Coordinates of C-alpha atoms and ligand atoms in Angstrom, one line a residue:
M3 CA -33.3 16.3 -24.7
P4 CA -31.4 19.6 -24.9
P5 CA -27.6 19.3 -25.3
K6 CA -25.7 19.4 -22.1
S7 CA -23.6 22.5 -21.7
A8 CA -19.9 22.2 -21.5
T9 CA -20.1 23.3 -17.9
A10 CA -22.4 20.4 -17.0
I11 CA -20.2 17.9 -18.8
A12 CA -17.0 19.0 -17.0
S13 CA -18.6 18.7 -13.6
G14 CA -20.5 15.6 -14.4
I15 CA -23.6 17.0 -12.8
S16 CA -26.6 18.4 -14.7
H17 CA -28.8 20.7 -12.7
G18 CA -32.0 19.0 -13.8
E19 CA -30.6 15.8 -12.2
Q20 CA -29.6 17.4 -9.0
Q21 CA -31.9 15.8 -6.5
R22 CA -33.8 17.9 -4.0
G23 CA -32.2 18.1 -0.6
E24 CA -31.9 20.3 2.4
L25 CA -31.6 24.0 1.5
G26 CA -29.0 25.8 3.6
P27 CA -28.3 29.5 4.3
R28 CA -26.3 31.6 1.9
M29 CA -22.6 30.7 2.2
K30 CA -19.3 31.2 0.6
G31 CA -18.1 28.5 -1.8
S32 CA -15.1 27.6 0.4
D33 CA -17.3 27.2 3.4
I34 CA -19.7 25.0 1.4
L35 CA -16.8 22.7 0.5
V36 CA -15.6 22.4 4.1
Q37 CA -19.1 21.8 5.4
A38 CA -19.7 19.2 2.7
L39 CA -16.5 17.4 4.0
E40 CA -17.9 17.6 7.6
R41 CA -21.1 16.1 6.4
E42 CA -19.1 13.2 4.9
G43 CA -17.6 12.6 8.4
V44 CA -14.2 13.9 7.5
E45 CA -12.2 14.5 10.7
H46 CA -8.7 15.0 9.3
I47 CA -7.3 16.6 6.2
F48 CA -3.7 16.8 5.1
A49 CA -3.6 20.2 3.4
Y50 CA -0.9 22.6 2.2
P51 CA -2.0 26.1 1.3
G52 CA -1.3 28.5 -1.5
G53 CA -3.0 31.3 -3.4
A54 CA -5.6 29.1 -5.1
S55 CA -6.5 27.2 -1.9
M56 CA -6.1 29.6 0.9
E57 CA -9.8 30.3 0.9
F58 CA -10.3 26.7 2.0
H59 CA -7.8 27.1 4.7
Q60 CA -9.6 30.1 6.0
S61 CA -12.7 28.0 6.1
L62 CA -10.9 25.2 7.8
T63 CA -9.8 27.4 10.6
R64 CA -13.6 27.7 11.4
S65 CA -14.2 23.9 11.1
K66 CA -13.9 21.1 13.6
I67 CA -11.9 19.2 11.0
R68 CA -8.3 18.8 12.1
T69 CA -6.0 20.2 9.4
I70 CA -2.5 18.7 9.4
L71 CA 0.1 20.7 7.5
P72 CA 2.5 18.4 5.7
R73 CA 5.8 20.0 4.7
H74 CA 5.5 18.8 1.1
E75 CA 2.3 18.0 -0.7
Q76 CA 3.6 14.5 -1.6
G77 CA 3.9 13.9 2.1
G78 CA 0.3 15.0 2.5
S79 CA -0.9 12.7 -0.2
F80 CA 0.9 9.7 1.4
Q81 CA -0.4 10.7 4.8
A82 CA -3.9 10.7 3.5
E83 CA -3.3 7.3 1.9
G84 CA -1.8 5.8 5.1
Y85 CA -4.8 7.1 7.0
A86 CA -7.2 5.5 4.4
R87 CA -5.3 2.2 4.4
A88 CA -5.2 2.0 8.2
C89 CA -8.9 2.7 8.9
G90 CA -10.7 2.2 5.6
K91 CA -12.3 5.6 5.4
A92 CA -11.4 7.9 2.6
G93 CA -8.2 9.9 3.2
V94 CA -8.4 13.6 2.2
C95 CA -5.5 15.8 1.0
M96 CA -5.6 19.3 -0.4
A97 CA -3.2 21.5 -2.3
T98 CA -3.1 24.7 -4.2
S99 CA -3.0 24.9 -8.0
G100 CA 0.0 24.3 -10.2
P101 CA 3.0 23.0 -8.2
G102 CA 0.9 22.2 -5.2
A103 CA -1.4 20.0 -7.3
T104 CA 1.5 18.4 -9.3
N105 CA 3.1 17.5 -6.0
L106 CA 0.1 15.4 -5.2
I107 CA 0.3 13.3 -8.4
T108 CA 2.5 10.5 -7.1
G109 CA 0.1 9.9 -4.2
I110 CA -2.8 9.9 -6.5
A111 CA -1.1 7.4 -8.9
D112 CA -0.2 5.3 -5.9
A113 CA -3.8 5.3 -4.7
Y114 CA -4.9 4.3 -8.2
M115 CA -2.5 1.4 -8.4
D116 CA -3.3 0.1 -5.0
S117 CA -7.1 0.9 -5.0
I118 CA -7.0 3.2 -2.0
P119 CA -9.9 5.6 -1.3
L120 CA -8.4 9.0 -1.6
V121 CA -10.1 12.4 -2.2
A122 CA -7.7 15.0 -3.4
I123 CA -8.9 18.5 -3.5
T124 CA -7.1 21.3 -5.4
G125 CA -7.5 25.0 -5.8
Q126 CA -7.6 26.1 -9.5
V127 CA -7.0 29.5 -11.0
P128 CA -10.2 31.6 -11.5
Q129 CA -12.4 30.3 -14.3
A130 CA -11.8 33.4 -16.4
M131 CA -8.0 32.6 -16.4
I132 CA -8.2 28.9 -17.3
G133 CA -6.4 28.2 -20.5
K134 CA -4.5 31.5 -20.4
G135 CA -1.3 30.2 -18.9
A136 CA -2.1 31.9 -15.7
F137 CA 0.3 32.0 -12.8
Q138 CA 0.3 28.5 -11.2
E139 CA -2.1 27.1 -13.7
T140 CA -1.9 23.4 -14.6
D141 CA -4.7 21.4 -16.1
F142 CA -5.0 19.1 -13.1
F143 CA -8.1 17.4 -14.4
G144 CA -6.2 16.5 -17.6
L145 CA -2.9 15.6 -15.9
T146 CA -4.6 13.1 -13.6
L147 CA -7.1 11.6 -16.0
P148 CA -5.3 8.2 -16.4
I149 CA -4.6 7.8 -12.7
V150 CA -8.0 8.6 -11.1
K151 CA -11.1 6.6 -10.6
H152 CA -13.0 9.8 -11.3
S153 CA -12.5 13.5 -11.4
Y154 CA -14.4 16.7 -11.1
L155 CA -13.6 20.2 -12.2
V156 CA -16.2 22.3 -10.4
T157 CA -17.7 24.9 -12.8
D158 CA -20.7 26.0 -10.8
I159 CA -20.8 26.7 -7.1
N160 CA -24.2 25.0 -6.8
D161 CA -22.6 21.7 -7.7
I162 CA -20.2 21.5 -4.7
P163 CA -22.4 19.6 -2.3
Q164 CA -23.4 16.9 -4.8
I165 CA -19.9 16.6 -6.2
V166 CA -18.4 16.1 -2.7
K167 CA -21.1 13.5 -1.9
N168 CA -20.4 11.7 -5.2
A169 CA -16.6 11.9 -4.7
F170 CA -16.7 10.1 -1.4
H171 CA -19.0 7.5 -2.6
I172 CA -16.9 6.7 -5.7
A173 CA -13.7 6.7 -3.7
T174 CA -14.8 4.3 -1.1
S175 CA -17.3 2.0 -2.9
G176 CA -16.8 -1.0 -5.3
R177 CA -13.1 -1.1 -6.1
P178 CA -11.9 2.0 -4.1
G179 CA -9.6 4.6 -5.7
P180 CA -8.7 8.2 -5.9
V181 CA -11.1 11.0 -6.9
I182 CA -10.0 14.6 -7.5
I183 CA -12.0 17.7 -7.1
D184 CA -10.5 20.8 -8.7
I185 CA -12.1 24.1 -7.7
P186 CA -11.4 27.4 -9.3
K187 CA -10.8 30.3 -7.0
N188 CA -13.7 32.5 -8.1
I189 CA -16.1 29.6 -7.2
Q190 CA -14.5 29.4 -3.7
Q191 CA -15.1 33.1 -3.3
D192 CA -18.6 33.2 -4.7
Y193 CA -21.8 32.8 -2.6
T194 CA -24.9 30.7 -2.9
Q195 CA -27.5 28.8 -0.8
P196 CA -26.3 25.2 -0.9
V197 CA -28.7 22.3 -1.4
W198 CA -27.4 19.4 0.7
P199 CA -28.1 16.1 -1.1
K200 CA -29.1 13.0 0.8
E201 CA -27.6 10.5 -1.7
P202 CA -24.9 10.3 -4.3
N203 CA -26.2 10.7 -7.8
I204 CA -24.0 9.1 -10.4
R205 CA -25.5 7.8 -13.5
G206 CA -24.4 4.3 -14.6
Y207 CA -22.4 3.7 -11.5
S208 CA -23.3 0.6 -9.6
T209 CA -21.4 -1.4 -7.1
D210 CA -24.0 -3.9 -6.3
K211 CA -22.3 -6.9 -7.9
R212 CA -23.3 -10.3 -6.6
A213 CA -22.2 -13.7 -7.9
D214 CA -24.7 -16.0 -9.5
E215 CA -25.8 -18.9 -7.3
L216 CA -24.9 -21.3 -10.1
V217 CA -21.4 -20.0 -10.4
L218 CA -20.8 -20.3 -6.6
N219 CA -22.0 -23.9 -6.9
E220 CA -19.6 -24.5 -9.7
I221 CA -16.8 -23.2 -7.5
I222 CA -17.7 -25.7 -4.9
G223 CA -17.8 -28.4 -7.6
L224 CA -14.3 -27.5 -8.7
I225 CA -13.0 -27.7 -5.1
E226 CA -14.6 -31.1 -4.8
K227 CA -12.8 -32.3 -7.9
A228 CA -9.5 -30.7 -7.1
E229 CA -6.4 -32.5 -5.6
R230 CA -4.2 -29.4 -5.1
P231 CA -6.3 -26.2 -4.6
V232 CA -4.7 -22.9 -3.6
L233 CA -6.4 -19.6 -2.5
Y234 CA -4.5 -16.7 -4.0
C235 CA -5.9 -13.6 -2.3
G236 CA -5.2 -9.9 -2.6
G237 CA -6.0 -6.4 -1.5
G238 CA -9.6 -6.9 -2.5
I239 CA -10.1 -9.1 0.5
I240 CA -9.0 -6.2 2.7
S241 CA -10.8 -3.4 1.0
S242 CA -14.1 -5.4 0.9
G243 CA -13.8 -6.4 4.6
A244 CA -13.8 -10.1 3.7
A245 CA -10.8 -11.2 5.9
E246 CA -13.0 -13.0 8.4
E247 CA -15.0 -14.7 5.7
L248 CA -11.7 -15.8 4.1
R249 CA -10.5 -17.3 7.3
K250 CA -13.7 -19.2 7.8
F251 CA -13.6 -20.5 4.2
A252 CA -10.0 -21.6 4.3
H253 CA -10.6 -23.4 7.6
A254 CA -13.8 -25.0 6.4
T255 CA -12.2 -26.3 3.2
G256 CA -8.6 -26.8 4.3
I257 CA -7.3 -24.9 1.3
P258 CA -3.9 -23.3 1.8
V259 CA -3.8 -19.5 1.3
T260 CA -1.2 -17.3 -0.3
T261 CA -1.6 -13.6 -0.6
T262 CA -0.2 -10.8 -2.6
I263 CA 1.8 -8.1 -0.9
M264 CA -1.4 -6.0 -1.0
G265 CA -3.1 -8.9 0.7
C266 CA -0.7 -9.3 3.6
G267 CA -2.8 -9.5 6.7
A268 CA -5.9 -10.6 4.8
F269 CA -5.2 -14.1 6.2
P270 CA -3.1 -14.5 9.4
E271 CA 0.4 -15.5 8.4
T272 CA 0.8 -17.4 11.7
D273 CA -2.0 -19.8 10.6
P274 CA -0.7 -23.2 9.5
L275 CA -2.6 -22.8 6.2
S276 CA -0.7 -19.7 5.3
L277 CA 1.9 -19.8 2.6
K278 CA 2.7 -16.1 3.1
W279 CA 3.0 -14.1 -0.1
L280 CA 4.0 -15.1 -3.5
G281 CA 5.8 -13.7 -6.5
M282 CA 9.2 -12.2 -7.3
H283 CA 10.3 -12.2 -3.7
G284 CA 7.5 -14.3 -2.2
S285 CA 8.2 -17.5 -0.3
A286 CA 9.5 -20.4 -2.3
Y287 CA 6.8 -22.6 -1.0
A288 CA 4.0 -20.3 -2.1
N289 CA 5.5 -20.1 -5.5
W290 CA 5.9 -23.9 -5.7
A291 CA 2.4 -24.4 -4.5
V292 CA 1.0 -22.3 -7.3
N293 CA 3.5 -23.1 -10.1
G294 CA 4.8 -26.5 -9.1
D295 CA 8.5 -27.5 -8.8
P296 CA 9.3 -28.6 -12.3
K297 CA 12.9 -29.4 -11.4
N298 CA 11.5 -32.2 -9.1
N299 CA 8.5 -33.1 -11.2
A300 CA 6.2 -31.9 -8.5
P301 CA 3.0 -30.4 -9.9
G302 CA 1.5 -27.1 -8.5
A303 CA -2.1 -26.1 -7.9
D304 CA -4.7 -27.7 -10.1
L305 CA -7.2 -25.2 -8.9
L306 CA -6.4 -21.5 -8.2
L307 CA -9.0 -19.5 -6.4
A308 CA -7.9 -16.0 -7.3
F309 CA -9.9 -13.7 -5.0
G310 CA -9.6 -9.9 -5.2
V311 CA -6.3 -10.0 -7.1
R312 CA -5.1 -8.7 -10.4
F313 CA -2.3 -11.1 -11.6
D314 CA 0.3 -8.4 -11.3
D315 CA 3.6 -9.1 -13.1
R316 CA 5.5 -9.1 -9.8
V317 CA 3.3 -12.0 -8.8
T318 CA 3.1 -14.0 -12.1
G319 CA 6.5 -13.5 -13.7
K320 CA 6.1 -14.9 -17.2
V321 CA 2.4 -14.8 -17.2
D322 CA 1.5 -17.7 -19.5
K323 CA 3.6 -20.0 -17.3
F324 CA 1.9 -18.8 -14.1
C325 CA -0.1 -21.6 -12.6
E326 CA 0.1 -23.4 -15.9
Q327 CA -1.6 -26.6 -14.7
G328 CA -4.4 -24.9 -12.7
T329 CA -8.0 -24.2 -13.4
I330 CA -8.4 -20.5 -12.5
V331 CA -11.4 -19.0 -10.8
H332 CA -11.1 -15.2 -10.7
I333 CA -13.5 -13.2 -8.5
D334 CA -13.2 -9.4 -8.7
I335 CA -15.6 -6.5 -8.4
D336 CA -13.9 -4.7 -11.2
A337 CA -14.9 -6.2 -14.6
S338 CA -11.8 -4.6 -16.2
E339 CA -9.5 -6.9 -14.2
I340 CA -11.1 -10.1 -15.6
N341 CA -9.0 -11.6 -18.4
K342 CA -6.7 -8.6 -18.3
N343 CA -3.5 -10.2 -17.5
K344 CA -4.4 -13.9 -17.2
P345 CA -7.4 -15.5 -18.7
A346 CA -9.7 -17.2 -16.1
H347 CA -11.5 -20.4 -16.7
L348 CA -14.3 -19.2 -14.4
P349 CA -14.5 -15.4 -14.3
V350 CA -16.8 -13.9 -11.6
I351 CA -17.6 -10.2 -11.4
A352 CA -18.7 -9.9 -7.8
D353 CA -18.1 -8.4 -4.4
V354 CA -15.7 -11.0 -2.9
K355 CA -17.1 -10.6 0.6
D356 CA -20.6 -11.5 -0.5
A357 CA -19.2 -14.4 -2.6
L358 CA -17.2 -15.7 0.3
R359 CA -20.0 -15.4 2.8
R360 CA -22.3 -17.4 0.5
L361 CA -19.6 -20.0 -0.3
N362 CA -19.2 -20.4 3.5
D363 CA -23.0 -21.0 3.8
M364 CA -22.7 -23.6 1.1
V365 CA -19.8 -25.5 2.7
K366 CA -21.5 -25.3 6.0
S367 CA -24.6 -27.1 4.8
R368 CA -22.6 -29.4 2.6
P369 CA -19.1 -29.8 3.9
I370 CA -16.2 -30.6 1.4
A371 CA -15.4 -34.3 1.9
K372 CA -11.9 -34.1 0.7
K373 CA -9.1 -33.4 3.2
F374 CA -6.3 -32.8 0.6
T375 CA -3.9 -34.8 2.8
A376 CA -1.3 -35.5 0.1
W377 CA -1.3 -31.9 -0.9
H378 CA -0.7 -30.7 2.7
K379 CA 2.1 -33.2 3.0
Q380 CA 3.7 -31.8 -0.2
I381 CA 3.4 -28.2 1.1
A382 CA 4.8 -29.2 4.5
E383 CA 7.8 -30.6 2.6
W384 CA 8.3 -27.5 0.6
K385 CA 8.0 -25.3 3.7
A386 CA 10.7 -27.4 5.4
K387 CA 12.9 -27.4 2.3
A388 CA 13.0 -23.6 1.8
P389 CA 11.7 -21.6 4.8
L390 CA 12.4 -17.9 4.7
R391 CA 15.9 -17.7 6.1
Y392 CA 19.1 -15.8 6.0
R393 CA 22.7 -16.1 7.2
I394 CA 25.9 -14.2 7.3
N395 CA 27.4 -15.1 4.0
E396 CA 30.8 -14.6 2.3
E397 CA 29.8 -11.3 0.7
V398 CA 29.1 -9.8 4.1
L399 CA 32.3 -11.0 5.5
K400 CA 34.3 -9.6 2.6
S401 CA 32.4 -6.4 2.5
Q402 CA 33.6 -2.8 3.1
H403 CA 31.0 -2.7 5.9
M404 CA 32.9 -5.3 7.9
K405 CA 36.2 -3.4 7.4
D406 CA 34.9 0.1 8.0
F407 CA 32.4 -0.4 10.8
M408 CA 32.7 -3.9 12.4
G409 CA 36.4 -4.0 13.0
G410 CA 36.2 -7.6 11.6
D411 CA 33.8 -8.8 14.3
S412 CA 31.1 -10.6 12.3
S413 CA 29.1 -11.4 15.4
Q414 CA 28.1 -7.8 15.7
V415 CA 26.8 -7.4 12.1
I416 CA 23.1 -6.5 12.0
L417 CA 21.4 -8.2 9.1
P418 CA 18.3 -6.3 8.0
Q419 CA 16.2 -9.5 8.3
Y420 CA 17.2 -9.9 11.9
A421 CA 16.3 -6.4 12.8
I422 CA 12.7 -7.0 11.4
E423 CA 12.4 -10.3 13.2
L424 CA 13.4 -8.5 16.4
L425 CA 10.8 -5.8 15.8
Y426 CA 8.2 -8.5 15.3
E427 CA 9.2 -10.0 18.6
L428 CA 9.2 -6.8 20.6
T429 CA 5.9 -5.6 19.2
N430 CA 4.2 -9.0 19.6
G431 CA 3.4 -8.8 16.0
E432 CA 0.8 -6.1 16.8
A433 CA 2.3 -3.0 15.1
I434 CA 1.1 -1.4 11.9
I435 CA 4.0 -1.5 9.6
T436 CA 4.6 0.8 6.6
T437 CA 7.6 0.8 4.3
G438 CA 9.6 2.7 1.7
V439 CA 10.4 0.8 -1.5
G440 CA 13.4 -1.4 -2.0
Q441 CA 15.0 -4.4 -0.2
H442 CA 13.9 -3.3 3.2
Q443 CA 10.3 -3.4 1.9
M444 CA 10.6 -7.0 0.8
W445 CA 12.2 -8.0 4.1
A446 CA 9.5 -6.1 6.0
G447 CA 7.0 -8.3 4.1
Q448 CA 8.9 -11.5 4.7
Y449 CA 10.2 -11.2 8.3
Y450 CA 7.2 -9.6 10.1
Q451 CA 4.2 -11.9 10.3
Y452 CA 1.0 -10.0 9.5
K453 CA -2.0 -11.2 11.5
F454 CA -4.8 -8.7 10.7
P455 CA -6.0 -6.7 7.7
R456 CA -4.7 -3.1 7.3
Q457 CA -1.5 -4.0 9.2
F458 CA 0.9 -3.7 6.3
L459 CA 0.8 -0.5 4.4
T460 CA 3.2 -0.4 1.5
S461 CA 3.3 1.2 -2.0
A462 CA 2.9 -2.1 -3.9
G463 CA 1.8 -1.3 -7.4
L464 CA 3.5 2.1 -7.9
G465 CA 6.5 1.3 -5.7
A466 CA 7.0 4.9 -4.6
M467 CA 10.0 5.6 -2.5
G468 CA 9.3 8.1 0.2
Y469 CA 6.0 6.5 1.0
G470 CA 6.9 4.9 4.4
Y471 CA 7.2 7.7 6.9
P472 CA 4.3 9.9 5.8
A473 CA 2.1 6.8 5.4
A474 CA 3.0 5.8 9.0
M475 CA 2.0 9.3 10.2
G476 CA -1.4 9.0 8.4
A477 CA -1.9 5.5 10.0
K478 CA -1.0 6.9 13.4
V479 CA -3.5 9.7 13.1
A480 CA -6.2 7.0 12.1
C481 CA -5.1 4.6 14.8
P482 CA -3.6 6.6 17.7
D483 CA -3.6 3.7 20.1
K484 CA -1.5 1.5 17.8
Q485 CA 2.2 1.3 17.5
V486 CA 3.0 2.4 13.9
I487 CA 6.4 1.8 12.5
D488 CA 7.9 2.7 9.2
I489 CA 10.5 0.1 8.2
D490 CA 12.4 2.3 5.8
G491 CA 15.4 2.4 3.5
D492 CA 18.0 5.2 3.8
G493 CA 17.2 6.3 0.2
S494 CA 13.4 6.1 0.7
F495 CA 13.4 7.9 4.0
L496 CA 15.3 10.8 2.6
M497 CA 12.7 11.4 0.0
N498 CA 10.1 12.7 2.5
V499 CA 12.4 13.5 5.5
Q500 CA 10.8 16.9 5.8
E501 CA 7.7 15.2 7.3
L502 CA 9.6 14.9 10.6
A503 CA 8.6 18.5 11.1
T504 CA 4.9 17.7 10.7
A505 CA 5.3 14.7 13.0
H506 CA 6.9 16.8 15.7
I507 CA 4.6 19.9 15.5
E508 CA 1.5 17.8 15.1
K509 CA 2.6 15.3 17.8
I510 CA 2.2 12.3 15.6
A511 CA 4.2 9.6 17.2
A512 CA 5.0 7.5 14.1
K513 CA 8.4 5.7 14.4
A514 CA 11.0 5.2 11.6
L515 CA 13.3 2.2 11.7
I516 CA 15.8 2.9 8.9
L517 CA 17.6 -0.1 7.6
N518 CA 20.6 2.1 6.5
N519 CA 22.8 0.3 4.0
Q520 CA 24.1 3.5 2.5
H521 CA 22.9 2.3 -0.9
L522 CA 19.9 2.0 -3.1
G523 CA 20.0 -1.6 -2.1
M524 CA 17.5 -3.0 -4.5
V525 CA 19.1 -1.4 -7.5
V526 CA 22.5 -2.7 -6.2
Q527 CA 21.0 -6.2 -6.0
W528 CA 20.0 -5.9 -9.7
E529 CA 23.4 -4.5 -10.6
D530 CA 25.0 -7.5 -8.9
R531 CA 22.8 -10.0 -10.7
F532 CA 22.5 -8.5 -14.1
Y533 CA 25.3 -5.9 -14.5
A534 CA 28.3 -7.7 -13.0
G535 CA 28.1 -5.4 -10.0
N536 CA 28.9 -2.2 -11.9
R537 CA 27.6 0.6 -9.7
G538 CA 25.5 3.1 -11.6
H539 CA 24.9 5.8 -9.1
T540 CA 23.5 3.6 -6.3
Y541 CA 25.9 4.7 -3.5
L542 CA 24.2 7.2 -1.2
G543 CA 27.1 7.9 1.2
D544 CA 30.0 10.4 0.8
P545 CA 32.5 8.8 -1.6
E546 CA 35.2 11.0 -0.1
N547 CA 34.6 9.8 3.4
M548 CA 33.1 6.3 3.2
K549 CA 33.8 5.6 6.9
Q550 CA 31.2 8.2 7.9
I551 CA 27.5 7.4 7.8
Y552 CA 26.1 9.9 5.4
P553 CA 23.8 11.8 5.6
D554 CA 23.6 11.9 9.4
Y555 CA 20.0 11.2 10.2
I556 CA 20.6 11.7 13.9
T557 CA 21.6 15.3 13.5
M558 CA 18.9 15.8 10.9
A559 CA 16.2 14.4 13.3
K560 CA 17.5 16.6 16.1
A561 CA 17.0 19.6 13.8
F562 CA 13.3 18.7 13.8
N563 CA 13.3 18.1 17.6
V564 CA 12.7 14.4 16.9
P565 CA 14.5 12.0 19.2
A566 CA 16.9 9.7 17.3
E567 CA 19.5 7.0 17.8
R568 CA 21.9 5.1 15.7
V569 CA 22.8 1.5 16.2
M570 CA 25.8 -0.1 14.6
F571 CA 26.3 -3.3 16.6
K572 CA 23.9 -6.2 17.2
K573 CA 24.4 -6.1 21.0
D574 CA 22.9 -2.7 21.2
L575 CA 19.9 -3.3 18.9
R576 CA 17.3 -4.8 21.3
D577 CA 17.6 -2.0 24.0
A578 CA 17.6 0.7 21.3
M579 CA 14.5 -0.8 19.7
K580 CA 12.8 -0.9 23.1
R581 CA 13.6 2.8 23.7
M582 CA 12.0 3.6 20.3
L583 CA 8.9 1.5 21.1
D584 CA 8.6 3.1 24.6
S585 CA 8.7 6.6 23.3
D586 CA 5.5 8.6 23.0
Q587 CA 7.0 10.8 20.3
P588 CA 8.0 10.5 16.7
Y589 CA 11.3 8.7 16.7
V590 CA 14.1 7.7 14.3
L591 CA 16.2 4.6 14.8
D592 CA 19.0 4.5 12.3
V593 CA 20.2 0.9 12.0
I594 CA 23.3 0.4 10.0
T595 CA 23.2 -2.8 7.9
P596 CA 25.5 -4.3 5.3
Y597 CA 24.7 -3.5 1.6
T598 CA 25.7 -6.9 0.4
E599 CA 22.5 -8.8 1.3
H600 CA 20.2 -9.9 -1.5
V601 CA 16.5 -10.4 -1.1
L602 CA 15.8 -14.1 -1.6
P603 CA 13.8 -15.9 -2.9
F604 CA 14.1 -14.1 -6.2
I605 CA 12.4 -14.9 -9.5
P606 CA 13.9 -12.4 -12.0
A607 CA 11.4 -10.2 -13.9
G608 CA 9.5 -12.1 -16.6
K609 CA 11.0 -15.5 -15.6
T610 CA 9.4 -18.6 -14.3
I611 CA 9.6 -20.8 -11.2
R612 CA 12.5 -22.7 -12.8
E613 CA 14.6 -19.6 -12.4
M614 CA 13.8 -19.1 -8.7
I615 CA 16.9 -18.5 -6.6
Y616 CA 16.4 -19.2 -2.9
Q617 CA 18.5 -19.6 0.3
E618 CA 19.5 -23.3 0.3
Ligands
TPP709 C1 10.4 7.5 -6.4 C2 11.2 6.4 -6.8 N1 12.4 6.5 -7.4 C3 13.1 5.5 -7.8 C4 12.7 4.2 -7.6 C5 13.6 3.0 -8.0 N2 14.0 2.2 -6.9 C6 13.4 1.1 -6.4 S1 14.1 0.5 -5.1 C7 15.3 1.7 -5.0 C8 16.3 1.7 -4.0 C9 15.8 2.1 -2.7 O1 16.8 2.3 -1.7 P1 16.5 2.4 -0.2 O2 15.3 3.2 0.1 O3 17.7 2.8 0.5 O4 16.1 0.9 0.1 P2 17.0 -0.5 0.1 O5 16.8 -1.1 -1.2 O6 18.4 0.0 0.2 O7 16.5 -1.3 1.2 C10 15.1 2.5 -6.1 C11 16.0 3.7 -6.4 C12 11.5 4.1 -6.9 N3 11.0 2.9 -6.6 N4 10.8 5.1 -6.5
MG710 MG1 19.3 1.6 1.2

């Protein structure tokens, strides 16, 4: 076989392999790219132009694809992610070379960590200038290598159609993830007759992973032997579309379900079998159910069915102590997750939807005899002992917030948890919720009850502040008939506040509910717990005028022509929230909350269930 040319290696396509397809008329490279996107069913693209990508924008003006202009490429990447998470299709973002491309990196890393199908397209300097330190040149292929599922640097105009087809297939199939396509400007400007391929063509890439029948039988056998089984389910359930199969399986077997944060909505949290989510800030009862309550000699799960999860450290804490007494069955489509963080007794590399469907067939024809009555009783006791709850405590009463804003009237304090519960009530639990990163994110997970998949969109693995509002915009574009609300922190919201301009101009009615504690609350919480409350640059207000809320999001929103309102007192919250929900425009509701609250339960990083702190 002749050696592959460097060109063919970089693009991943060799011409001999390019399958025959439909031959099109002579076209410009940029038009070929845009038509290739159309052929993939792309309807929306979040794209910010520049010298190396303006050819694409010229082509987009002639396309039926709707181009949404973010005001920062990071906003565009999060919008594409929010879009993808809300509807399951690949989200598409685009930027120019150099700084445009580097501004996409956080979104790409986020999509990688949370397995989100994202196609990121970047312009590159002309091929003849690559490696010369050209104006706005960065090696985007190299920069993103560790955070992509796959990447293409296009080196031949004739490769564009096949690369785009492959990119969408890779992004959306198996374990989804981000794919980048970097295209030098001379290729965008060149002409050829495209050959439109019918199928993706990727050597060695297969997503057809099915569990062995024997292994599935073994799982049934383990359930029959177990006394205290728990289903621990993650984002894999959502991305594989297995939520309905999971619901059937849990109901048929009577096994309680805890999810990861990525899995919120994979199983209705209103279902009596739901334990909500587990881990560092998960419910105490989910953590006890998996790990036991050693202080009271109560054992945890003896069988852990880990489906579409990755044993993230925010879930496990000290990993060798995680579910110490349990037999672990781990189903994942990505072989690299198996035995990565936690060895499984029964590892299964499989599409979890297919596995659950077949497990359901098995329990239908041969029902599980056990009812796990004692286990359900124990879990009910745990739920009663430590429900998710909050109260106005001493710290709030003593706080500067009380003095500066409440005039001493504690009945008017808005606790962040309460604001989220109220939002849940007023939206009938039907809204799509996005978040920033911090305390508000954890409370949004705890105090809103998620009932359906793709309802809770949060930067879980990367934990990227600034995610919430652009993600909400992307979700709103994908699901225009849904109420989409970003429950945000004041710090996080500020990180992509410029996207209010996009929301207004593009008429994307995503709402932001800012839980404004004037602090980087989550860092404050760690300062309180581990650094004797010493503040290390975690105050966001104006130290010279602490009685003023700073910055003034209302004035800021007005500058973008986005309606906004501030609420300080509890008595005003319900009506203000209704006004936000009734609005058909983007909207900012700035809710002032005390900074003294801590997110509970809390298992400090690397610790075990013994160290769990919870609201008694
Ligand atoms: C881009 C980025 N920078 C820094 C952090 C570290 N960090 C995690 S939570 C947090 C505080 C967030 O503050 P805010 O958005 O106001 O939320 P709160 O905790 O107050 O609810 C910070 C700084 C991060 N997660 N992401
Ligand atoms: Mg804050």
